[in-house]
Amino acid sequence: MDKDDGDGSSTLPLQIREDYRRRLLSVWEHTQAVRAAALKLATRLIDNAESENDLDLARRLLQRSSKHDLSKFQGIEWDTLHRDEDKTALKLAIHQHQQTNDHHPEYHVDGITAMNDAQIAEMVCDWYARQSEMGTDFRSFIRVDAPKRWGFSTRSKTYRTIKKFVDLLLDPVFK
């Protein structure tokens, strides 16, 4: 193995260490972005609480977010999700991730309509973090893309629940 950083402290090639660091930080930063969104949403749930259920939801959301996407740190998810050269393995890793984490609609036999409020709140925080990472319009994603992708109507209870969390999470649109 190469000693390529000049101080003799590593026997692993620099490229391997850099790739590993990039992969690790990518997963870590995403989980931290979800936690930050969950904290913001939980705080706003408390501030706007209409019942003790809202308070309980805030607590459960923070509890859930503290374990968000831990499966990405091991197994096929760790080995594959950061790569795109092997489409079959990537598809398997995504399936594994969705079947391991109940904040994904694909986890549920009946899809997104089977999700409870805590699962939906975590999902919204996950979507928010991902949209922020990609620099895309979150409100447009919620209004247009998500209903198409997961098969729910913008007139449904599911959409109203999602929109409630989005509206709490995001600052009001400037008019």
Coordinates of N, CA and C in Angstrom, one line a residue:
M1 N 0.8 -1.2 0.0 CA 0.0 0.0 0.0 C 0.9 1.2 0.0
D2 N 0.3 2.3 -0.5 CA 1.1 3.6 -0.7 C 1.1 4.4 0.6
K3 N 2.2 5.0 0.9 CA 2.3 6.0 1.9 C 2.4 7.3 1.2
D4 N 1.2 8.0 0.9 CA 1.2 9.1 0.0 C 0.9 10.4 0.7
D5 N 0.8 10.5 2.0 CA 0.4 11.8 2.6 C 1.7 12.4 3.3
G6 N 2.8 11.8 3.1 CA 4.0 12.5 3.5 C 4.4 12.3 5.0
D7 N 3.5 12.0 5.9 CA 3.9 11.9 7.3 C 4.1 10.5 7.8
G8 N 3.9 9.5 6.9 CA 4.1 8.1 7.3 C 3.0 7.5 8.2
S9 N 1.9 8.3 8.4 CA 0.9 7.8 9.3 C -0.1 6.9 8.7
S10 N -0.2 6.7 7.4 CA -1.2 5.9 6.7 C -0.6 5.0 5.7
T11 N -1.1 3.8 5.7 CA -0.6 2.9 4.6 C -1.7 2.7 3.5
L12 N -2.8 3.3 3.7 CA -3.9 3.3 2.7 C -3.7 4.4 1.7
P13 N -3.9 4.2 0.4 CA -3.8 5.2 -0.6 C -4.7 6.4 -0.3
L14 N -4.3 7.6 -0.6 CA -5.0 8.8 -0.4 C -6.4 8.7 -1.0
Q15 N -6.5 8.2 -2.2 CA -7.8 8.2 -2.9 C -8.8 7.3 -2.1
I16 N -8.4 6.2 -1.6 CA -9.3 5.4 -0.8 C -9.8 6.1 0.4
R17 N -8.9 6.8 1.1 CA -9.2 7.6 2.3 C -10.2 8.7 2.0
E18 N -9.9 9.4 0.9 CA -10.8 10.5 0.5 C -12.2 10.0 0.1
D19 N -12.2 8.9 -0.6 CA -13.6 8.4 -1.0 C -14.3 8.0 0.2
Y20 N -13.6 7.3 1.2 CA -14.3 6.9 2.4 C -14.8 8.1 3.2
R21 N -13.9 9.1 3.3 CA -14.3 10.3 4.0 C -15.6 11.0 3.4
R22 N -15.6 11.1 2.1 CA -16.7 11.7 1.3 C -18.0 10.9 1.6
R23 N -17.9 9.6 1.5 CA -19.0 8.7 1.7 C -19.6 8.9 3.1
L24 N -18.7 8.8 4.1 CA -19.0 8.9 5.5 C -19.7 10.3 5.8
L25 N -19.1 11.3 5.3 CA -19.6 12.7 5.6 C -20.9 12.9 4.9
S26 N -21.1 12.3 3.7 CA -22.3 12.5 3.0 C -23.5 11.9 3.8
V27 N -23.3 10.7 4.3 CA -24.4 10.0 5.1 C -24.6 10.8 6.4
W28 N -23.5 11.2 7.1 CA -23.6 11.9 8.3 C -24.3 13.2 8.2
E29 N -23.9 14.0 7.2 CA -24.4 15.3 7.0 C -25.9 15.2 6.6
H30 N -26.3 14.2 5.9 CA -27.7 14.0 5.6 C -28.5 13.7 6.9
T31 N -28.0 12.8 7.7 CA -28.7 12.5 8.9 C -28.8 13.7 9.8
Q32 N -27.8 14.6 9.8 CA -27.8 15.8 10.7 C -28.8 16.8 10.1
A33 N -28.9 16.9 8.8 CA -29.8 17.8 8.2 C -31.3 17.4 8.5
V34 N -31.5 16.1 8.5 CA -32.8 15.6 8.9 C -33.1 15.9 10.4
R35 N -32.1 15.7 11.2 CA -32.3 16.0 12.6 C -32.6 17.5 12.9
A36 N -31.9 18.3 12.1 CA -32.1 19.8 12.3 C -33.5 20.2 11.8
A37 N -33.9 19.6 10.7 CA -35.3 19.8 10.3 C -36.3 19.3 11.3
A38 N -36.0 18.1 11.9 CA -37.0 17.5 12.9 C -37.0 18.4 14.1
L39 N -35.9 19.0 14.5 CA -35.9 19.9 15.7 C -36.7 21.1 15.4
K40 N -36.6 21.7 14.2 CA -37.4 22.8 13.8 C -38.9 22.5 13.8
L41 N -39.2 21.4 13.2 CA -40.6 21.0 13.1 C -41.2 20.7 14.4
A42 N -40.4 20.0 15.3 CA -40.9 19.6 16.6 C -41.1 20.9 17.4
T43 N -40.2 21.9 17.3 CA -40.4 23.1 18.1 C -41.7 23.8 17.6
R44 N -41.9 23.8 16.3 CA -43.1 24.5 15.8 C -44.3 23.7 16.1
L45 N -44.3 22.4 16.2 CA -45.4 21.6 16.6 C -45.8 22.0 18.1
I46 N -44.8 22.2 18.9 CA -45.0 22.6 20.3 C -45.6 24.0 20.3
D47 N -45.0 24.9 19.6 CA -45.5 26.3 19.6 C -46.9 26.5 19.1
N48 N -47.3 25.6 18.2 CA -48.6 25.7 17.6 C -49.6 24.5 18.1
A49 N -49.2 23.9 19.2 CA -50.0 22.7 19.6 C -51.4 23.1 19.9
E50 N -52.3 22.2 19.4 CA -53.7 22.3 19.6 C -54.2 21.3 20.6
S51 N -53.3 20.3 20.8 CA -53.7 19.2 21.8 C -52.4 18.6 22.3
E52 N -52.5 17.7 23.2 CA -51.4 17.0 23.7 C -50.8 16.0 22.7
N53 N -51.7 15.6 21.7 CA -51.2 14.8 20.6 C -50.1 15.5 19.9
D54 N -50.2 16.8 19.7 CA -49.1 17.6 19.0 C -47.8 17.6 19.8
L55 N -48.0 17.7 21.1 CA -46.8 17.6 21.9 C -46.1 16.3 21.9
D56 N -46.9 15.2 21.9 CA -46.4 13.8 21.9 C -45.7 13.6 20.5
L57 N -46.3 14.1 19.4 CA -45.8 14.0 18.1 C -44.4 14.6 18.0
A58 N -44.3 15.8 18.6 CA -43.0 16.5 18.6 C -41.9 15.6 19.3
R59 N -42.2 15.0 20.4 CA -41.3 14.2 21.1 C -40.9 12.9 20.3
R60 N -42.0 12.3 19.7 CA -41.7 11.1 18.9 C -40.9 11.4 17.7
L61 N -41.1 12.6 17.1 CA -40.3 13.0 15.9 C -38.9 13.1 16.2
L62 N -38.6 13.7 17.4 CA -37.2 13.9 17.8 C -36.6 12.5 18.1
Q63 N -37.3 11.7 18.7 CA -36.8 10.3 19.0 C -36.5 9.6 17.7
R64 N -37.5 9.6 16.8 CA -37.3 8.9 15.5 C -36.1 9.5 14.7
S65 N -36.0 10.8 14.7 CA -34.9 11.5 13.9 C -33.5 11.1 14.5
S66 N -33.4 10.8 15.8 CA -32.1 10.5 16.4 C -31.6 9.1 15.8
K67 N -32.5 8.3 15.2 CA -32.1 7.1 14.6 C -32.3 7.1 13.1
H68 N -32.5 8.2 12.5 CA -32.8 8.3 11.1 C -31.7 7.8 10.3
D69 N -32.0 6.9 9.4 CA -31.1 6.3 8.3 C -29.9 5.6 8.9
L70 N -29.9 5.1 10.1 CA -28.8 4.4 10.6 C -28.4 3.2 9.7
S71 N -29.3 2.6 9.0 CA -29.1 1.5 8.2 C -28.1 1.8 7.0
K72 N -27.9 3.1 6.7 CA -27.0 3.5 5.7 C -25.5 3.4 6.1
F73 N -25.3 3.1 7.3 CA -23.9 3.0 7.8 C -23.4 1.5 7.8
Q74 N -24.2 0.6 7.2 CA -23.7 -0.8 7.2 C -24.3 -1.6 6.0
G75 N -23.7 -2.7 5.8 CA -24.2 -3.7 4.8 C -24.3 -3.1 3.4
I76 N -25.2 -3.6 2.6 CA -25.4 -3.3 1.2 C -25.6 -1.8 1.0
E77 N -26.3 -1.1 2.0 CA -26.5 0.3 1.9 C -25.2 1.1 1.9
W78 N -24.4 0.7 2.9 CA -23.0 1.4 3.0 C -22.2 1.1 1.8
D79 N -22.2 -0.1 1.4 CA -21.3 -0.6 0.3 C -21.8 0.0 -1.1
T80 N -23.0 0.3 -1.2 CA -23.6 0.6 -2.6 C -24.2 1.9 -2.8
L81 N -24.9 2.5 -1.8 CA -25.7 3.7 -2.1 C -24.9 4.9 -2.6
H82 N -23.7 5.0 -2.4 CA -22.9 6.1 -2.8 C -22.3 5.8 -4.3
R83 N -22.5 4.7 -4.8 CA -22.0 4.3 -6.1 C -23.2 4.3 -7.1
D84 N -22.9 4.5 -8.3 CA -23.9 4.3 -9.3 C -23.5 3.5 -10.5
E85 N -22.4 2.9 -10.4 CA -21.9 2.1 -11.6 C -22.6 0.7 -11.7
D86 N -23.0 0.2 -10.6 CA -23.7 -1.1 -10.6 C -25.2 -0.9 -10.3
K87 N -26.0 -0.8 -11.4 CA -27.4 -0.4 -11.2 C -28.2 -1.5 -10.5
T88 N -27.9 -2.8 -10.7 CA -28.6 -3.8 -10.0 C -28.3 -3.8 -8.5
A89 N -27.1 -3.6 -8.1 CA -26.8 -3.5 -6.7 C -27.4 -2.2 -6.1
L90 N -27.4 -1.1 -6.8 CA -27.9 0.1 -6.3 C -29.4 -0.1 -6.1
K91 N -30.1 -0.7 -7.0 CA -31.5 -1.0 -6.9 C -31.8 -1.8 -5.6
L92 N -31.0 -2.9 -5.4 CA -31.1 -3.7 -4.2 C -30.9 -2.9 -2.9
A93 N -29.9 -2.0 -2.9 CA -29.6 -1.2 -1.8 C -30.7 -0.3 -1.4
I94 N -31.3 0.3 -2.5 CA -32.4 1.2 -2.3 C -33.6 0.5 -1.7
H95 N -33.9 -0.7 -2.3 CA -35.0 -1.5 -1.8 C -34.7 -1.9 -0.3
Q96 N -33.5 -2.3 0.0 CA -33.2 -2.7 1.4 C -33.4 -1.5 2.3
H97 N -33.0 -0.3 1.9 CA -33.2 0.9 2.7 C -34.6 1.2 2.9
Q98 N -35.4 1.1 1.9 CA -36.9 1.4 2.0 C -37.6 0.4 2.9
Q99 N -37.1 -0.8 2.8 CA -37.8 -1.9 3.6 C -37.3 -1.9 5.1
T100 N -36.3 -1.2 5.4 CA -35.7 -1.1 6.7 C -36.2 0.1 7.5
N101 N -36.7 1.1 6.8 CA -37.0 2.4 7.4 C -38.4 2.8 7.1
D102 N -39.2 2.8 8.2 CA -40.7 3.0 8.0 C -41.1 4.5 7.7
H103 N -40.1 5.4 7.5 CA -40.5 6.7 7.1 C -40.5 6.8 5.5
H104 N -40.3 5.6 4.9 CA -40.5 5.6 3.4 C -41.8 4.9 3.1
P105 N -42.6 5.5 2.2 CA -43.9 4.9 1.8 C -43.7 3.5 1.3
E106 N -42.6 3.2 0.7 CA -42.4 1.8 0.1 C -42.3 0.7 1.2
Y107 N -42.1 1.1 2.4 CA -42.0 0.2 3.6 C -43.4 -0.4 3.8
H108 N -44.4 0.3 3.5 CA -45.8 -0.1 3.9 C -46.5 -0.7 2.7
V109 N -47.1 -1.9 3.0 CA -47.9 -2.6 2.0 C -48.9 -1.7 1.3
D110 N -49.6 -0.8 2.1 CA -50.6 0.1 1.5 C -50.0 1.4 1.2
G111 N -48.7 1.6 1.2 CA -48.0 2.8 0.7 C -48.2 3.9 1.7
I112 N -48.1 5.1 1.2 CA -48.1 6.3 2.0 C -49.3 6.5 2.8
T113 N -50.5 6.0 2.4 CA -51.7 6.2 3.1 C -51.7 5.4 4.4
A114 N -50.8 4.4 4.5 CA -50.8 3.6 5.7 C -49.9 4.2 6.8
M115 N -49.2 5.3 6.5 CA -48.2 5.9 7.4 C -48.9 6.7 8.5
N116 N -48.4 6.6 9.7 CA -48.9 7.5 10.8 C -48.2 8.8 10.8
D117 N -48.7 9.7 11.6 CA -48.2 11.1 11.6 C -46.7 11.2 11.9
A118 N -46.2 10.4 12.8 CA -44.8 10.4 13.2 C -43.9 10.0 12.0
Q119 N -44.4 9.0 11.3 CA -43.7 8.5 10.1 C -43.7 9.6 9.0
I120 N -44.9 10.2 8.8 CA -45.0 11.2 7.8 C -44.2 12.5 8.1
A121 N -44.1 12.8 9.4 CA -43.3 14.0 9.8 C -41.8 13.7 9.6
E122 N -41.4 12.5 9.9 CA -40.0 12.2 9.6 C -39.7 12.1 8.1
M123 N -40.6 11.6 7.3 CA -40.5 11.6 5.9 C -40.4 13.0 5.3
V124 N -41.2 13.9 5.8 CA -41.2 15.3 5.4 C -39.8 15.9 5.7
C125 N -39.3 15.7 6.9 CA -38.0 16.2 7.2 C -36.9 15.6 6.3
D126 N -37.0 14.3 6.0 CA -36.1 13.6 5.1 C -36.2 14.3 3.7
W127 N -37.4 14.4 3.2 CA -37.6 15.1 1.9 C -37.0 16.5 1.9
Y128 N -37.2 17.2 3.0 CA -36.7 18.6 3.1 C -35.2 18.6 3.0
A129 N -34.6 17.7 3.8 CA -33.1 17.6 3.8 C -32.6 17.3 2.4
R130 N -33.2 16.3 1.7 CA -32.8 15.9 0.4 C -33.0 17.1 -0.6
Q131 N -34.1 17.7 -0.6 CA -34.3 18.9 -1.5 C -33.3 20.0 -1.3
S132 N -33.0 20.2 0.0 CA -32.0 21.3 0.3 C -30.6 20.9 -0.2
E133 N -30.3 19.6 -0.1 CA -29.0 19.1 -0.6 C -28.9 19.2 -2.1
M134 N -30.1 19.0 -2.8 CA -30.1 19.1 -4.3 C -30.4 20.5 -4.8
G135 N -30.8 21.4 -3.9 CA -31.1 22.7 -4.3 C -32.3 22.9 -5.2
T136 N -33.3 22.0 -4.9 CA -34.6 22.1 -5.6 C -35.7 22.7 -4.8
D137 N -36.8 23.1 -5.5 CA -37.9 23.7 -4.8 C -38.8 22.7 -4.1
F138 N -38.7 22.8 -2.8 CA -39.4 21.9 -1.9 C -40.9 22.0 -2.0
R139 N -41.5 23.2 -2.1 CA -42.9 23.3 -2.2 C -43.4 22.8 -3.5
S140 N -42.7 22.9 -4.6 CA -43.1 22.4 -5.8 C -43.1 20.9 -5.8
F141 N -42.0 20.3 -5.2 CA -41.9 18.9 -5.0 C -43.1 18.3 -4.3
I142 N -43.5 19.0 -3.2 CA -44.7 18.5 -2.4 C -46.0 18.7 -3.2
R143 N -46.1 19.7 -3.9 CA -47.4 20.0 -4.7 C -47.5 19.2 -5.9
V144 N -46.4 18.9 -6.6 CA -46.4 18.3 -8.0 C -45.8 16.9 -8.0
D145 N -44.6 16.8 -7.6 CA -43.9 15.5 -7.7 C -44.3 14.4 -6.8
A146 N -44.4 14.7 -5.5 CA -44.7 13.7 -4.5 C -46.1 13.0 -4.7
P147 N -47.1 13.8 -5.0 CA -48.4 13.1 -5.3 C -48.4 12.2 -6.4
K148 N -47.6 12.6 -7.5 CA -47.5 11.7 -8.7 C -46.7 10.4 -8.3
R149 N -45.6 10.6 -7.6 CA -44.7 9.5 -7.3 C -45.3 8.5 -6.3
W150 N -46.1 9.0 -5.3 CA -46.6 8.1 -4.3 C -48.1 7.9 -4.4
G151 N -48.7 8.4 -5.4 CA -50.1 8.1 -5.7 C -51.1 8.6 -4.7
F152 N -51.0 9.9 -4.3 CA -52.0 10.4 -3.5 C -52.5 11.8 -4.1
S153 N -53.7 12.1 -3.7 CA -54.3 13.3 -4.3 C -54.0 14.5 -3.4
T154 N -53.9 15.7 -4.0 CA -53.7 16.9 -3.3 C -55.0 17.3 -2.5
R155 N -56.0 16.5 -2.6 CA -57.2 16.7 -1.8 C -57.4 15.7 -0.7
S156 N -56.4 14.8 -0.6 CA -56.4 13.7 0.4 C -56.0 14.1 1.8
K157 N -56.3 13.3 2.8 CA -55.9 13.5 4.2 C -54.4 13.4 4.2
T158 N -53.8 12.5 3.5 CA -52.3 12.4 3.4 C -51.7 13.7 3.0
Y159 N -52.2 14.3 1.9 CA -51.6 15.5 1.5 C -51.8 16.6 2.5
R160 N -53.0 16.7 3.1 CA -53.2 17.7 4.2 C -52.2 17.6 5.3
T161 N -51.9 16.3 5.7 CA -51.0 16.1 6.8 C -49.6 16.5 6.4
I162 N -49.2 16.1 5.2 CA -47.9 16.5 4.7 C -47.8 18.0 4.6
K163 N -48.8 18.7 4.0 CA -48.8 20.1 3.9 C -48.7 20.8 5.2
K164 N -49.4 20.3 6.2 CA -49.4 20.9 7.6 C -47.9 20.9 8.1
F165 N -47.2 19.8 7.9 CA -45.8 19.7 8.4 C -44.9 20.6 7.6
V166 N -45.1 20.6 6.3 CA -44.3 21.5 5.4 C -44.5 23.0 5.8
D167 N -45.7 23.3 6.0 CA -46.0 24.7 6.3 C -45.4 25.1 7.7
L168 N -45.4 24.2 8.6 CA -44.7 24.4 9.9 C -43.2 24.5 9.8
L169 N -42.7 23.6 8.9 CA -41.2 23.5 8.8 C -40.7 24.7 8.0
L170 N -41.4 25.2 7.0 CA -40.8 26.3 6.2 C -41.4 27.6 6.7
D171 N -40.5 28.6 6.5 CA -41.0 30.0 6.7 C -42.0 30.4 5.7
P172 N -42.9 31.3 6.0 CA -43.9 31.7 5.0 C -43.3 32.2 3.8
V173 N -43.9 32.0 2.6 CA -43.4 32.5 1.4 C -43.5 34.0 1.3
F174 N -42.5 34.6 0.9 CA -42.5 36.1 0.8 C -43.5 36.5 -0.3
K175 N -44.3 37.5 0.0 CA -45.3 38.0 -1.0 C -45.1 39.4 -1.2

